[in-house]
PDB file of C-alpha atoms in Angstrom:
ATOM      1  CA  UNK A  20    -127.390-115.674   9.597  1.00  0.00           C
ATOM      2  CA  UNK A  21    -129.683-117.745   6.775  1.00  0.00           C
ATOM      3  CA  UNK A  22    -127.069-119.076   4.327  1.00  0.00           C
ATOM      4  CA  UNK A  23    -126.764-122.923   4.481  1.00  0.00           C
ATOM      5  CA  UNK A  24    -122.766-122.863   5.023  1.00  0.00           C
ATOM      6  CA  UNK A  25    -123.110-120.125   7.497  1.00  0.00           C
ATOM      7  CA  UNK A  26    -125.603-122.301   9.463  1.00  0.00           C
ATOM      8  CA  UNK A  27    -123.486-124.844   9.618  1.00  0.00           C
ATOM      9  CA  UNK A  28    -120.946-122.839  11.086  1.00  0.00           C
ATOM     10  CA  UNK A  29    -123.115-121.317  13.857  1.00  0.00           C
ATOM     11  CA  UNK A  30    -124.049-125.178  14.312  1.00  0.00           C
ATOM     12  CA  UNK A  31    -120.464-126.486  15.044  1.00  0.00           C
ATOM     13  CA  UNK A  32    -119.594-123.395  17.247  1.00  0.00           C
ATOM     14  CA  UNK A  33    -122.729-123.494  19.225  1.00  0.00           C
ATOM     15  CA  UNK A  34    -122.348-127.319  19.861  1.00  0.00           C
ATOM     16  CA  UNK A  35    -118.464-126.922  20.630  1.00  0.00           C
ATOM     17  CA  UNK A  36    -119.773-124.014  23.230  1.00  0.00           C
ATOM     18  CA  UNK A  37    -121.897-125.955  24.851  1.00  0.00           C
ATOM     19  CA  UNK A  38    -119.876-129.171  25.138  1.00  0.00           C
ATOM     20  CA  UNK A  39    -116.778-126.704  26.642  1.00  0.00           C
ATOM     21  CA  UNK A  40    -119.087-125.258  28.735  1.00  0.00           C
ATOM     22  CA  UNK A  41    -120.631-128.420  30.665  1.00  0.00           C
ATOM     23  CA  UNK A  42    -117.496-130.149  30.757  1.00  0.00           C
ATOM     24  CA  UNK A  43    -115.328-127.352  31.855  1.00  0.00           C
ATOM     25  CA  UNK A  44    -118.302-125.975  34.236  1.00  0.00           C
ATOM     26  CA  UNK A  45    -120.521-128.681  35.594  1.00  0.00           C
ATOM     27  CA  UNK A  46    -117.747-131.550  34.998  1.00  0.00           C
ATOM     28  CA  UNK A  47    -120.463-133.373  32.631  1.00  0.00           C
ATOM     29  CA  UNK A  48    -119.510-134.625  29.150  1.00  0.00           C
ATOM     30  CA  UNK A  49    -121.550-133.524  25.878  1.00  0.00           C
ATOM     31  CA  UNK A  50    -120.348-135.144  23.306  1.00  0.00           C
ATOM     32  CA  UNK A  51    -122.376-136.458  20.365  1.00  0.00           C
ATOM     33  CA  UNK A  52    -126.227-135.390  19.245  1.00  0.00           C
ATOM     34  CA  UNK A  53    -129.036-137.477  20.675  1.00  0.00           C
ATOM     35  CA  UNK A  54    -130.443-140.509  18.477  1.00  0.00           C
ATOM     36  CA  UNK A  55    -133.775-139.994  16.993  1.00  0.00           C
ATOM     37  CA  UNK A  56    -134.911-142.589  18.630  1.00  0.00           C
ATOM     38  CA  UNK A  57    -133.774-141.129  21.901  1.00  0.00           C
ATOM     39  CA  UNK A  58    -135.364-137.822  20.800  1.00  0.00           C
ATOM     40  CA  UNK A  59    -138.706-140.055  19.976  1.00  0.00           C
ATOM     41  CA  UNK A  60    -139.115-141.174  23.414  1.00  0.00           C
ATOM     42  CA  UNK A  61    -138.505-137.595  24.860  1.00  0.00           C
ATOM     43  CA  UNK A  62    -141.426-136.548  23.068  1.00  0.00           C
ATOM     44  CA  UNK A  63    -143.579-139.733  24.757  1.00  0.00           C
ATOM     45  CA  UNK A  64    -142.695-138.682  27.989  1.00  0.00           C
ATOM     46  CA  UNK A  65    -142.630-134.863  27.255  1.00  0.00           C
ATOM     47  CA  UNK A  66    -145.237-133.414  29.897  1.00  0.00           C
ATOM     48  CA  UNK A  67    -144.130-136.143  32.599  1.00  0.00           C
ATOM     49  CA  UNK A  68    -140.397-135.036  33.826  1.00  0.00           C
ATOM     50  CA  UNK A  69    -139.454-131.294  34.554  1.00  0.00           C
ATOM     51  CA  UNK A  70    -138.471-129.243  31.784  1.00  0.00           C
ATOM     52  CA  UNK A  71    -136.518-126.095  32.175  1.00  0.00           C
ATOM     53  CA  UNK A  72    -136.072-123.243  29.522  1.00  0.00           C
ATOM     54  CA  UNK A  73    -133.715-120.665  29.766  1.00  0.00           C
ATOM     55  CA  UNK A  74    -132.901-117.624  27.491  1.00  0.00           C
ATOM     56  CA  UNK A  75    -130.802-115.023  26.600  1.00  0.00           C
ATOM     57  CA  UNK A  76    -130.964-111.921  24.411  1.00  0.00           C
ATOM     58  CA  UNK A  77    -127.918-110.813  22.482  1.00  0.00           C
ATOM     59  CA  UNK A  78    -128.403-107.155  21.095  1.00  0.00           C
ATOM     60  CA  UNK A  79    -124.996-106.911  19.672  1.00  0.00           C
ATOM     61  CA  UNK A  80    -123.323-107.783  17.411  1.00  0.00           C
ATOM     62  CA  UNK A  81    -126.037-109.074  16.206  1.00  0.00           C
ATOM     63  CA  UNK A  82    -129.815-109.642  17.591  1.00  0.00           C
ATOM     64  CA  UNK A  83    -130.824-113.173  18.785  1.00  0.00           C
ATOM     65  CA  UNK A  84    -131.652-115.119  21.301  1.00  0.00           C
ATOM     66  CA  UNK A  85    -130.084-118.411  22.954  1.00  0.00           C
ATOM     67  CA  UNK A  86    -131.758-120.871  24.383  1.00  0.00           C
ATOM     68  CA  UNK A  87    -131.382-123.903  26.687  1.00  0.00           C
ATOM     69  CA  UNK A  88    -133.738-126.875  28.059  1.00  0.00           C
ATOM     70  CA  UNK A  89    -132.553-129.547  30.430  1.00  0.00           C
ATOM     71  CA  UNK A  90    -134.312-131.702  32.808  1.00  0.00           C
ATOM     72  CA  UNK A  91    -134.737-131.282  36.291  1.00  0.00           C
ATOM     73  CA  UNK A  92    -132.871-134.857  36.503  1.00  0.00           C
ATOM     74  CA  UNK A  93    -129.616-132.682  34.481  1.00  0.00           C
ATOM     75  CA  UNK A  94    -129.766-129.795  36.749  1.00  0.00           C
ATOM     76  CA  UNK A  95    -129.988-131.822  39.781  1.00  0.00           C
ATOM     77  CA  UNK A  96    -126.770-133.771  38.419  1.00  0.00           C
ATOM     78  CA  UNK A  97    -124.861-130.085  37.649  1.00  0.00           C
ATOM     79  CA  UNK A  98    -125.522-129.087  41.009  1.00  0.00           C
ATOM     80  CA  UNK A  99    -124.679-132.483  42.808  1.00  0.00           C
ATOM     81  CA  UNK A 100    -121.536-131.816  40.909  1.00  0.00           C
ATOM     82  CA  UNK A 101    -120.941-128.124  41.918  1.00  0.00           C
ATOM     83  CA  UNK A 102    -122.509-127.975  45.191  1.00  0.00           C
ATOM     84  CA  UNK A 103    -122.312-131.769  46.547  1.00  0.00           C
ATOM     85  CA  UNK A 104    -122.818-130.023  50.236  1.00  0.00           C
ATOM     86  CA  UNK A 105    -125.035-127.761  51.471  1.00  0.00           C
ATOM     87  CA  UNK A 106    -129.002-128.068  52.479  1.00  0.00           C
ATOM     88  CA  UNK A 107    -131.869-128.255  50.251  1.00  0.00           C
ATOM     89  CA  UNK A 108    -132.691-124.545  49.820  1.00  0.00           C
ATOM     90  CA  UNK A 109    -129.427-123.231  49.349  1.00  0.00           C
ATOM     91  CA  UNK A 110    -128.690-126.576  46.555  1.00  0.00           C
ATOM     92  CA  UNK A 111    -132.215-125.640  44.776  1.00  0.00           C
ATOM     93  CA  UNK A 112    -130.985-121.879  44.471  1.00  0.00           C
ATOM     94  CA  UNK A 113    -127.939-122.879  43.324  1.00  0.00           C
ATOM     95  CA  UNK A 114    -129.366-124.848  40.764  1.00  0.00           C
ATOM     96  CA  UNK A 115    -131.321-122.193  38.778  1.00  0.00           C
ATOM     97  CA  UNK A 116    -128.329-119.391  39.276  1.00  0.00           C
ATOM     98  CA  UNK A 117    -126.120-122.004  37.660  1.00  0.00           C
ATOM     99  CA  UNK A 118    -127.803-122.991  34.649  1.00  0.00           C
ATOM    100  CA  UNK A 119    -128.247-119.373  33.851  1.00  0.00           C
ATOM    101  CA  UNK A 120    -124.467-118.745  34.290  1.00  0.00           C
ATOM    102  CA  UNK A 121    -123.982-121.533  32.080  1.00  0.00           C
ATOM    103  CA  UNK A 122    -125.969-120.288  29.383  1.00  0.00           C
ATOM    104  CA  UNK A 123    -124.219-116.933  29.720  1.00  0.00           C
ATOM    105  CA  UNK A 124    -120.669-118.529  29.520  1.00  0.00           C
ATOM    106  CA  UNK A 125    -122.436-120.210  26.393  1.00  0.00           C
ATOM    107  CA  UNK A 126    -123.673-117.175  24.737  1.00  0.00           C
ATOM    108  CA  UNK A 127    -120.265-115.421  25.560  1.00  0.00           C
ATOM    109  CA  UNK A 128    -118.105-118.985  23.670  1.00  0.00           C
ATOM    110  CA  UNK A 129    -120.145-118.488  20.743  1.00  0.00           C
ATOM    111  CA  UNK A 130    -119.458-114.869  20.192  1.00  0.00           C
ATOM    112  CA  UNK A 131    -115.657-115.044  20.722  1.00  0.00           C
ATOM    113  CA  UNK A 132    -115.805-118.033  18.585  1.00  0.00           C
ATOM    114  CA  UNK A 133    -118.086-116.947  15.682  1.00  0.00           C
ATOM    115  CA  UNK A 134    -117.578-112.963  15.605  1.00  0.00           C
ATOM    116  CA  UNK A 135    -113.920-113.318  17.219  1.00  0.00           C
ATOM    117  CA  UNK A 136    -112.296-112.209  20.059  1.00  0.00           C
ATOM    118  CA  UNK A 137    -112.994-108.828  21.516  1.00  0.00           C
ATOM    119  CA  UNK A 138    -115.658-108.045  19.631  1.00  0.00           C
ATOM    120  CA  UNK A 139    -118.192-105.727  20.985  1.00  0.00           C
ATOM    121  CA  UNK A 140    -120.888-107.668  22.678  1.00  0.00           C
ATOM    122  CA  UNK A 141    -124.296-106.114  24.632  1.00  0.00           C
ATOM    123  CA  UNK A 142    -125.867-109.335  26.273  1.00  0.00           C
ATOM    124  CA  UNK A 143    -128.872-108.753  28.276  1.00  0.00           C
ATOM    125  CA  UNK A 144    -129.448-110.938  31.057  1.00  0.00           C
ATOM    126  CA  UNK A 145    -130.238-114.752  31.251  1.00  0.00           C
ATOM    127  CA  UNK A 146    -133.812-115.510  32.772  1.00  0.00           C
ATOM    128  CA  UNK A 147    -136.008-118.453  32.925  1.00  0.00           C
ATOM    129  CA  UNK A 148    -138.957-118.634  30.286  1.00  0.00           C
ATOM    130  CA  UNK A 149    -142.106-120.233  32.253  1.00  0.00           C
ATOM    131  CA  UNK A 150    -145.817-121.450  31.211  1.00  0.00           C
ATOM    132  CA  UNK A 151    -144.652-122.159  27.615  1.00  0.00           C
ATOM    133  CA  UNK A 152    -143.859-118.799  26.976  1.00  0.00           C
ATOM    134  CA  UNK A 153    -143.546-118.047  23.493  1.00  0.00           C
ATOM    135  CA  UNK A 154    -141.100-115.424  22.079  1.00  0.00           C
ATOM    136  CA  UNK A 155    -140.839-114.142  18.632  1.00  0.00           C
ATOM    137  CA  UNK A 156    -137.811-115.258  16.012  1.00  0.00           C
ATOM    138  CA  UNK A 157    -137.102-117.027  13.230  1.00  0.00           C
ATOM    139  CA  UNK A 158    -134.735-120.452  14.211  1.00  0.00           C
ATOM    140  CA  UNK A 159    -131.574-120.517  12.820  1.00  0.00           C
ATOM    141  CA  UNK A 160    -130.273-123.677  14.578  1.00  0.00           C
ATOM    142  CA  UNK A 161    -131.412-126.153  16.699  1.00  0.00           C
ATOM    143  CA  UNK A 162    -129.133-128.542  18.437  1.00  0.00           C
ATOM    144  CA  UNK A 163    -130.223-132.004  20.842  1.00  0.00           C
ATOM    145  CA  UNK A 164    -127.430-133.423  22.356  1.00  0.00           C
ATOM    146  CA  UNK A 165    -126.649-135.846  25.096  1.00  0.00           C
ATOM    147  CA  UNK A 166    -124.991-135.096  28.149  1.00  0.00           C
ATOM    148  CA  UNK A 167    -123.861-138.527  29.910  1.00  0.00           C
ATOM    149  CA  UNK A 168    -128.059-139.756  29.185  1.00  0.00           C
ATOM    150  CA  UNK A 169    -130.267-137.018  29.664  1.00  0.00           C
ATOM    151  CA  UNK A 170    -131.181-134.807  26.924  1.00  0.00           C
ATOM    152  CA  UNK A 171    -129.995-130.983  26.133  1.00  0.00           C
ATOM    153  CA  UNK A 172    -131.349-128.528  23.814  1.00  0.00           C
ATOM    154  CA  UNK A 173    -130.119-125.570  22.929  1.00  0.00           C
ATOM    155  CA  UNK A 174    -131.752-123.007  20.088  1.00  0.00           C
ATOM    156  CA  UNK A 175    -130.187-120.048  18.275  1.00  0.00           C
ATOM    157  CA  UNK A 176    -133.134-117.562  17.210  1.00  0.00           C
ATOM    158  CA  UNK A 177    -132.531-114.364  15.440  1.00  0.00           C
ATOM    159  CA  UNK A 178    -134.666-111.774  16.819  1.00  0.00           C
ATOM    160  CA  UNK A 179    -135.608-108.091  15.852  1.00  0.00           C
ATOM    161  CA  UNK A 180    -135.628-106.219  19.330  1.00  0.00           C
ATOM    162  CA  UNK A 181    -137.597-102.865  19.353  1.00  0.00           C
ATOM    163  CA  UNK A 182    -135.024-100.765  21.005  1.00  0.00           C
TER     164      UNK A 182
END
């Protein structure tokens, strides 16, 4: 995954998976990548809003790692779309279950897409990276979109796992 066609491959798929995913999932368009300038003033208020990152290891058919950040303001708008009933606990825990079964619907588009279908996957399971936690990899994408005015970022990393 390193040649510069072959990046821009994983690129389209990756940003088609995503964009199917929200809009066939949490009903929320994802359509074109987020201005610089829009990108700019994320980084000004970076610190200030909520920031979720969530992850998931791929071991075959080959080793990476996908990752997703949204803003608490995004999640609250999947959920108010999936759940738009219910009290505030069971809303909240249906918030972080369903950005991690997004991002495993994700990582599951992009194989089928990239490697085909039925190819032989081994996925671990999504989880939530806190703290700024740093894991190893070398990028091999890196994708900011908009989804109806709030920024999403997804990453592609490929990772050597010690098995």
């Amino acid at each position: 995954m390193c040649d510069p066609d072959e990046t821009t491959k994983i690129t389209t798929i990756l940003k088609e998976a995503v964009s199917s995913v929200f809009a066939e999932v949490a009903f929320i368009d994802v359509e074109k990548p987020r201005s610089v300038e829009a990108q700019e003033a994320d980084l000004e208020t970076a610190g200030k809003t909520d920031l979720l990152c969530a992850a998931i290891d791929v071991l075959s058919p080959l080793s990476y790692r996908l990752e997703i950040r949204v803003g608490k303001k995004l999640l609250d708008k999947i959920v108010e779309n999936l759940f738009p009933e219910g009290d505030l606990e069971s809303r909240k825990k249906n918030a972080e279950d369903s950005l991690l079964e997004m991002l495993n619907i994700i990582a599951g588009n992009f194989i089928s897409a990239f490697f085909g279908a039925g190819s032989e996957t081994q996925l671990e399971l999504p989880r939530y990276l806190y703290f700024s936690e740093k894991e190893g990899g070398t990028p091999v994408c890196g994708l900011s979109l908009d989804a109806e005015g709030e920024p999403v970022e997804v990453f592609l990393y490929s990772v050597r796992y010690r098995y």
